Amino acid sequence: MKKILLMLFVTLFINTPLFANEYTVIRFGVDPNYAPFAYKDSKGALTGFEVDVGTAICSNLNVRCQWVESDFDGLIPSLNAGKIDAILASMTVTDARQKVIDFSSEVFSSPTAMVFRPGTELSKGKAVGYLQGSTQEAYARQVLAKQGMRIVAYADQEQVYADLVAGRLHASLQDAQQAQSGFLHSDQGAKFVLGPLIESELMPSKSAIGIAKGNQALKTLLDKGLAALHADGTYARLQEQYFPGVSMFSGQ
């Protein structure tokens, strides 16, 4: 009898997935300081392109979204610690990240560029700020620092822009569309310009939803939800709302 029970237990364990395949709530990790992708409105409510995308995914899947706010560089540790189910925070798909987490299909794609005051000459000794933990950090360390520029990491993007406006930085390095539709569209960004797009293998353009390694069940759900947004026109509507006239989806 004990042998039978043991065999039943082993069979149940082997056939039980590592991750639950039924979700009633999806806990999305988000950086709330990255307008227009995720930010707080005048009433303090979380909003933005990716927040609306996530909410629409949850609606399509008939589950509830729960948003867990975090600094960008704390998102992957939170995911791997089980504090969140997924990361929806403009996270670029890189080889390094794919070694520790999995990704959904594409959410959007956007290149990188610098922001600075007109006439600024970026040369040796100039200070450039970037978001800590981002792909821009790799470029800053491996390229800009070797050119003699002084690179400065920040916990969130709003701090980067604050120091840029205050004159403590000569330039900021970030997602081009985030800068164009966020900072440069604001009053404080009126005196700044977007530099040329920067192409580098260190900074891929495709962003997706980060998922714990091996959680195929959630990946399948999120891919299904994203596909539904394209099929029913929700993605196109949100794209036009936040990025008028810009195509954010590459189909990669």
CSV table of C-alpha atoms in Angstrom, one decimal:
chain,number,residue,atom,x,y,z
A,1,MET,CA,0.0,0.0,0.0
A,2,LYS,CA,2.8,2.4,0.9
A,3,LYS,CA,4.5,1.6,-2.4
A,4,ILE,CA,1.3,2.4,-4.3
A,5,LEU,CA,0.9,5.7,-2.5
A,6,LEU,CA,4.5,6.6,-3.1
A,7,MET,CA,4.1,5.8,-6.8
A,8,LEU,CA,1.0,8.0,-7.0
A,9,PHE,CA,2.8,10.9,-5.3
A,10,VAL,CA,5.8,10.6,-7.7
A,11,THR,CA,3.5,10.5,-10.7
A,12,LEU,CA,1.6,13.6,-9.4
A,13,PHE,CA,4.8,15.5,-8.8
A,14,ILE,CA,6.2,14.7,-12.2
A,15,ASN,CA,3.1,15.7,-14.0
A,16,THR,CA,2.6,18.9,-12.0
A,17,PRO,CA,4.1,22.0,-13.8
A,18,LEU,CA,6.6,24.1,-11.9
A,19,PHE,CA,4.4,27.1,-12.4
A,20,ALA,CA,0.6,27.2,-11.9
A,21,ASN,CA,-1.1,27.2,-15.3
A,22,GLU,CA,-4.3,28.9,-14.0
A,23,TYR,CA,-4.1,32.6,-13.2
A,24,THR,CA,-6.7,34.8,-11.7
A,25,VAL,CA,-4.3,37.6,-11.0
A,26,ILE,CA,-1.1,38.6,-12.9
A,27,ARG,CA,1.3,40.7,-10.8
A,28,PHE,CA,3.1,43.0,-13.2
A,29,GLY,CA,6.3,44.7,-12.1
A,30,VAL,CA,6.5,48.3,-13.4
A,31,ASP,CA,8.8,51.3,-13.2
A,32,PRO,CA,6.4,54.3,-12.6
A,33,ASN,CA,9.0,56.9,-13.6
A,34,TYR,CA,9.1,56.2,-17.4
A,35,ALA,CA,6.6,58.4,-19.1
A,36,PRO,CA,4.7,57.8,-21.4
A,37,PHE,CA,5.2,54.1,-20.9
A,38,ALA,CA,4.4,54.1,-17.2
A,39,TYR,CA,3.9,57.1,-14.9
A,40,LYS,CA,1.6,58.8,-12.3
A,41,ASP,CA,-1.1,61.1,-13.6
A,42,SER,CA,-2.1,64.4,-11.8
A,43,LYS,CA,-4.2,62.3,-9.3
A,44,GLY,CA,-1.4,59.9,-8.5
A,45,ALA,CA,-2.9,57.0,-10.5
A,46,LEU,CA,-0.6,54.8,-12.5
A,47,THR,CA,-1.1,55.1,-16.2
A,48,GLY,CA,0.8,55.0,-19.5
A,49,PHE,CA,1.1,52.9,-22.7
A,50,GLU,CA,2.4,49.8,-21.1
A,51,VAL,CA,0.0,50.0,-18.2
A,52,ASP,CA,-2.9,50.2,-20.7
A,53,VAL,CA,-1.4,47.4,-22.7
A,54,GLY,CA,-1.2,45.2,-19.5
A,55,THR,CA,-4.7,46.1,-18.4
A,56,ALA,CA,-6.0,45.2,-21.9
A,57,ILE,CA,-4.1,41.9,-21.8
A,58,CYS,CA,-5.7,41.1,-18.4
A,59,SER,CA,-9.1,42.0,-19.7
A,60,ASN,CA,-8.7,39.7,-22.7
A,61,LEU,CA,-7.5,36.8,-20.5
A,62,ASN,CA,-10.3,37.5,-17.9
A,63,VAL,CA,-7.8,37.9,-15.1
A,64,ARG,CA,-7.0,40.8,-12.7
A,65,CYS,CA,-3.9,43.0,-13.1
A,66,GLN,CA,-1.9,43.9,-10.0
A,67,TRP,CA,0.8,46.5,-10.5
A,68,VAL,CA,3.9,46.3,-8.3
A,69,GLU,CA,6.1,49.4,-8.5
A,70,SER,CA,9.8,49.1,-8.5
A,71,ASP,CA,13.0,50.8,-9.6
A,72,PHE,CA,14.0,49.3,-12.9
A,73,ASP,CA,17.1,47.5,-11.7
A,74,GLY,CA,15.1,45.7,-9.0
A,75,LEU,CA,12.6,44.1,-11.4
A,76,ILE,CA,14.5,41.0,-12.4
A,77,PRO,CA,15.5,40.2,-8.8
A,78,SER,CA,11.8,40.6,-7.8
A,79,LEU,CA,10.7,38.3,-10.6
A,80,ASN,CA,13.2,35.6,-9.7
A,81,ALA,CA,12.2,35.9,-6.0
A,82,GLY,CA,8.6,35.3,-6.9
A,83,LYS,CA,7.4,38.7,-5.7
A,84,ILE,CA,5.9,39.4,-9.2
A,85,ASP,CA,4.8,37.2,-12.1
A,86,ALA,CA,6.0,39.3,-15.0
A,87,ILE,CA,7.8,42.5,-15.9
A,88,LEU,CA,6.1,45.1,-18.1
A,89,ALA,CA,8.6,48.0,-18.0
A,90,SER,CA,10.1,48.7,-21.4
A,91,MET,CA,12.6,45.8,-20.8
A,92,THR,CA,14.7,45.1,-23.9
A,93,VAL,CA,15.3,41.6,-24.9
A,94,THR,CA,19.1,40.9,-24.7
A,95,ASP,CA,21.2,37.7,-24.6
A,96,ALA,CA,22.3,38.5,-21.1
A,97,ARG,CA,18.8,38.8,-19.8
A,98,GLN,CA,17.6,35.7,-21.7
A,99,LYS,CA,20.1,33.7,-19.6
A,100,VAL,CA,18.2,34.5,-16.4
A,101,ILE,CA,14.6,35.1,-17.5
A,102,ASP,CA,12.3,34.4,-20.4
A,103,PHE,CA,10.3,36.8,-22.5
A,104,SER,CA,6.9,37.1,-24.2
A,105,SER,CA,6.5,38.1,-27.8
A,106,GLU,CA,7.2,41.7,-28.7
A,107,VAL,CA,5.4,44.6,-27.0
A,108,PHE,CA,7.2,47.3,-28.9
A,109,SER,CA,10.5,48.3,-30.5
A,110,SER,CA,12.3,51.6,-30.2
A,111,PRO,CA,16.0,52.7,-30.7
A,112,THR,CA,18.2,54.8,-28.4
A,113,ALA,CA,19.3,58.4,-28.6
A,114,MET,CA,20.8,61.1,-26.4
A,115,VAL,CA,19.0,64.3,-25.3
A,116,PHE,CA,20.9,67.5,-24.8
A,117,ARG,CA,20.7,71.3,-25.2
A,118,PRO,CA,21.2,72.6,-28.7
A,119,GLY,CA,24.9,73.2,-29.5
A,120,THR,CA,26.2,70.8,-26.9
A,121,GLU,CA,29.4,69.1,-27.9
A,122,LEU,CA,29.7,65.7,-26.4
A,123,SER,CA,33.4,65.0,-25.8
A,124,LYS,CA,35.9,63.9,-23.2
A,125,GLY,CA,34.9,65.0,-19.7
A,126,LYS,CA,31.2,65.6,-20.5
A,127,ALA,CA,28.6,64.0,-18.1
A,128,VAL,CA,26.0,61.6,-19.5
A,129,GLY,CA,23.3,60.1,-17.4
A,130,TYR,CA,21.4,56.9,-17.9
A,131,LEU,CA,18.9,54.5,-16.2
A,132,GLN,CA,20.7,52.0,-14.0
A,133,GLY,CA,20.2,48.4,-15.2
A,134,SER,CA,19.2,49.4,-18.7
A,135,THR,CA,20.8,48.4,-21.9
A,136,GLN,CA,22.0,52.1,-22.1
A,137,GLU,CA,24.1,51.3,-19.1
A,138,ALA,CA,26.1,48.7,-21.1
A,139,TYR,CA,26.6,51.2,-23.9
A,140,ALA,CA,27.7,53.9,-21.5
A,141,ARG,CA,30.2,51.7,-19.8
A,142,GLN,CA,31.6,50.0,-22.8
A,143,VAL,CA,31.5,52.9,-25.3
A,144,LEU,CA,31.1,56.3,-23.8
A,145,ALA,CA,33.4,55.8,-20.8
A,146,LYS,CA,36.1,54.6,-23.1
A,147,GLN,CA,35.7,57.9,-25.1
A,148,GLY,CA,36.5,59.8,-21.9
A,149,MET,CA,33.0,60.8,-21.0
A,150,ARG,CA,31.8,60.8,-17.4
A,151,ILE,CA,28.9,58.4,-17.0
A,152,VAL,CA,26.4,58.6,-14.2
A,153,ALA,CA,23.8,56.0,-13.3
A,154,TYR,CA,20.4,56.8,-11.8
A,155,ALA,CA,17.7,54.8,-10.1
A,156,ASP,CA,15.0,56.2,-12.3
A,157,GLN,CA,14.6,58.1,-15.5
A,158,GLU,CA,13.0,61.2,-13.9
A,159,GLN,CA,16.2,61.7,-11.8
A,160,VAL,CA,18.2,61.7,-15.0
A,161,TYR,CA,16.1,64.4,-16.5
A,162,ALA,CA,16.1,66.4,-13.3
A,163,ASP,CA,19.9,66.6,-13.3
A,164,LEU,CA,19.9,67.3,-17.0
A,165,VAL,CA,17.6,70.3,-16.5
A,166,ALA,CA,19.7,71.4,-13.5
A,167,GLY,CA,22.8,71.4,-15.6
A,168,ARG,CA,24.5,68.6,-13.7
A,169,LEU,CA,24.5,66.5,-16.8
A,170,HIS,CA,25.4,67.5,-20.4
A,171,ALA,CA,23.3,64.8,-21.9
A,172,SER,CA,21.0,61.8,-21.1
A,173,LEU,CA,21.0,58.5,-22.9
A,174,GLN,CA,17.6,56.7,-23.2
A,175,ASP,CA,15.0,55.1,-25.4
A,176,ALA,CA,14.4,57.6,-28.2
A,177,GLN,CA,10.6,57.3,-28.2
A,178,GLN,CA,10.4,57.6,-24.4
A,179,ALA,CA,12.4,60.9,-24.7
A,180,GLN,CA,10.4,62.2,-27.7
A,181,SER,CA,7.0,61.5,-26.4
A,182,GLY,CA,7.8,62.0,-22.7
A,183,PHE,CA,10.5,64.5,-21.6
A,184,LEU,CA,10.8,66.5,-24.8
A,185,HIS,CA,7.0,66.8,-24.9
A,186,SER,CA,7.0,68.4,-21.5
A,187,ASP,CA,7.6,72.0,-20.4
A,188,GLN,CA,10.9,71.2,-18.8
A,189,GLY,CA,12.1,69.5,-22.0
A,190,ALA,CA,11.3,72.4,-24.3
A,191,LYS,CA,14.9,73.6,-24.4
A,192,PHE,CA,16.4,70.3,-25.3
A,193,VAL,CA,16.7,68.2,-28.5
A,194,LEU,CA,16.9,64.6,-29.5
A,195,GLY,CA,20.3,63.6,-31.0
A,196,PRO,CA,20.8,61.1,-33.8
A,197,LEU,CA,19.6,57.5,-33.3
A,198,ILE,CA,22.4,55.2,-32.0
A,199,GLU,CA,22.7,51.8,-33.4
A,200,SER,CA,24.6,49.3,-31.3
A,201,GLU,CA,24.4,45.6,-30.6
A,202,LEU,CA,24.6,46.5,-27.0
A,203,MET,CA,21.2,48.2,-27.2
A,204,PRO,CA,18.7,46.0,-29.1
A,205,SER,CA,15.4,47.7,-29.9
A,206,LYS,CA,12.8,45.0,-29.1
A,207,SER,CA,11.1,45.1,-25.7
A,208,ALA,CA,8.9,42.4,-24.3
A,209,ILE,CA,7.3,41.1,-21.1
A,210,GLY,CA,9.8,39.5,-18.7
A,211,ILE,CA,8.8,36.1,-17.3
A,212,ALA,CA,10.4,33.7,-14.9
A,213,LYS,CA,12.7,31.1,-16.6
A,214,GLY,CA,10.6,28.1,-17.6
A,215,ASN,CA,7.2,29.6,-17.0
A,216,GLN,CA,5.8,28.4,-20.3
A,217,ALA,CA,2.2,28.6,-19.0
A,218,LEU,CA,2.3,32.3,-18.4
A,219,LYS,CA,4.3,33.0,-21.6
A,220,THR,CA,1.5,31.2,-23.6
A,221,LEU,CA,-1.1,33.3,-21.8
A,222,LEU,CA,0.7,36.6,-22.4
A,223,ASP,CA,1.4,35.9,-26.0
A,224,LYS,CA,-2.3,35.1,-26.5
A,225,GLY,CA,-3.2,38.3,-24.8
A,226,LEU,CA,-0.8,40.4,-26.9
A,227,ALA,CA,-2.1,38.8,-30.2
A,228,ALA,CA,-5.6,39.6,-29.2
A,229,LEU,CA,-4.7,43.3,-28.8
A,230,HIS,CA,-3.5,43.4,-32.4
A,231,ALA,CA,-6.5,41.4,-33.7
A,232,ASP,CA,-9.1,43.6,-32.1
A,233,GLY,CA,-7.4,47.0,-32.8
A,234,THR,CA,-6.6,47.8,-29.2
A,235,TYR,CA,-2.9,48.0,-29.8
A,236,ALA,CA,-3.3,50.3,-32.8
A,237,ARG,CA,-5.6,52.6,-30.7
A,238,LEU,CA,-3.2,52.8,-27.8
A,239,GLN,CA,-0.3,53.4,-30.1
A,240,GLU,CA,-2.0,56.3,-31.7
A,241,GLN,CA,-3.1,57.7,-28.3
A,242,TYR,CA,0.4,57.7,-26.9
A,243,PHE,CA,2.6,57.9,-30.0
A,244,PRO,CA,0.6,59.7,-32.8
A,245,GLY,CA,1.8,58.7,-36.3
A,246,VAL,CA,4.5,56.4,-34.9
A,247,SER,CA,4.7,52.6,-35.5
A,248,MET,CA,5.9,51.0,-32.3
A,249,PHE,CA,5.5,47.4,-33.4
A,250,SER,CA,8.2,45.8,-35.6
A,251,GLY,CA,6.9,42.3,-35.8
A,252,GLN,CA,10.2,40.8,-34.7
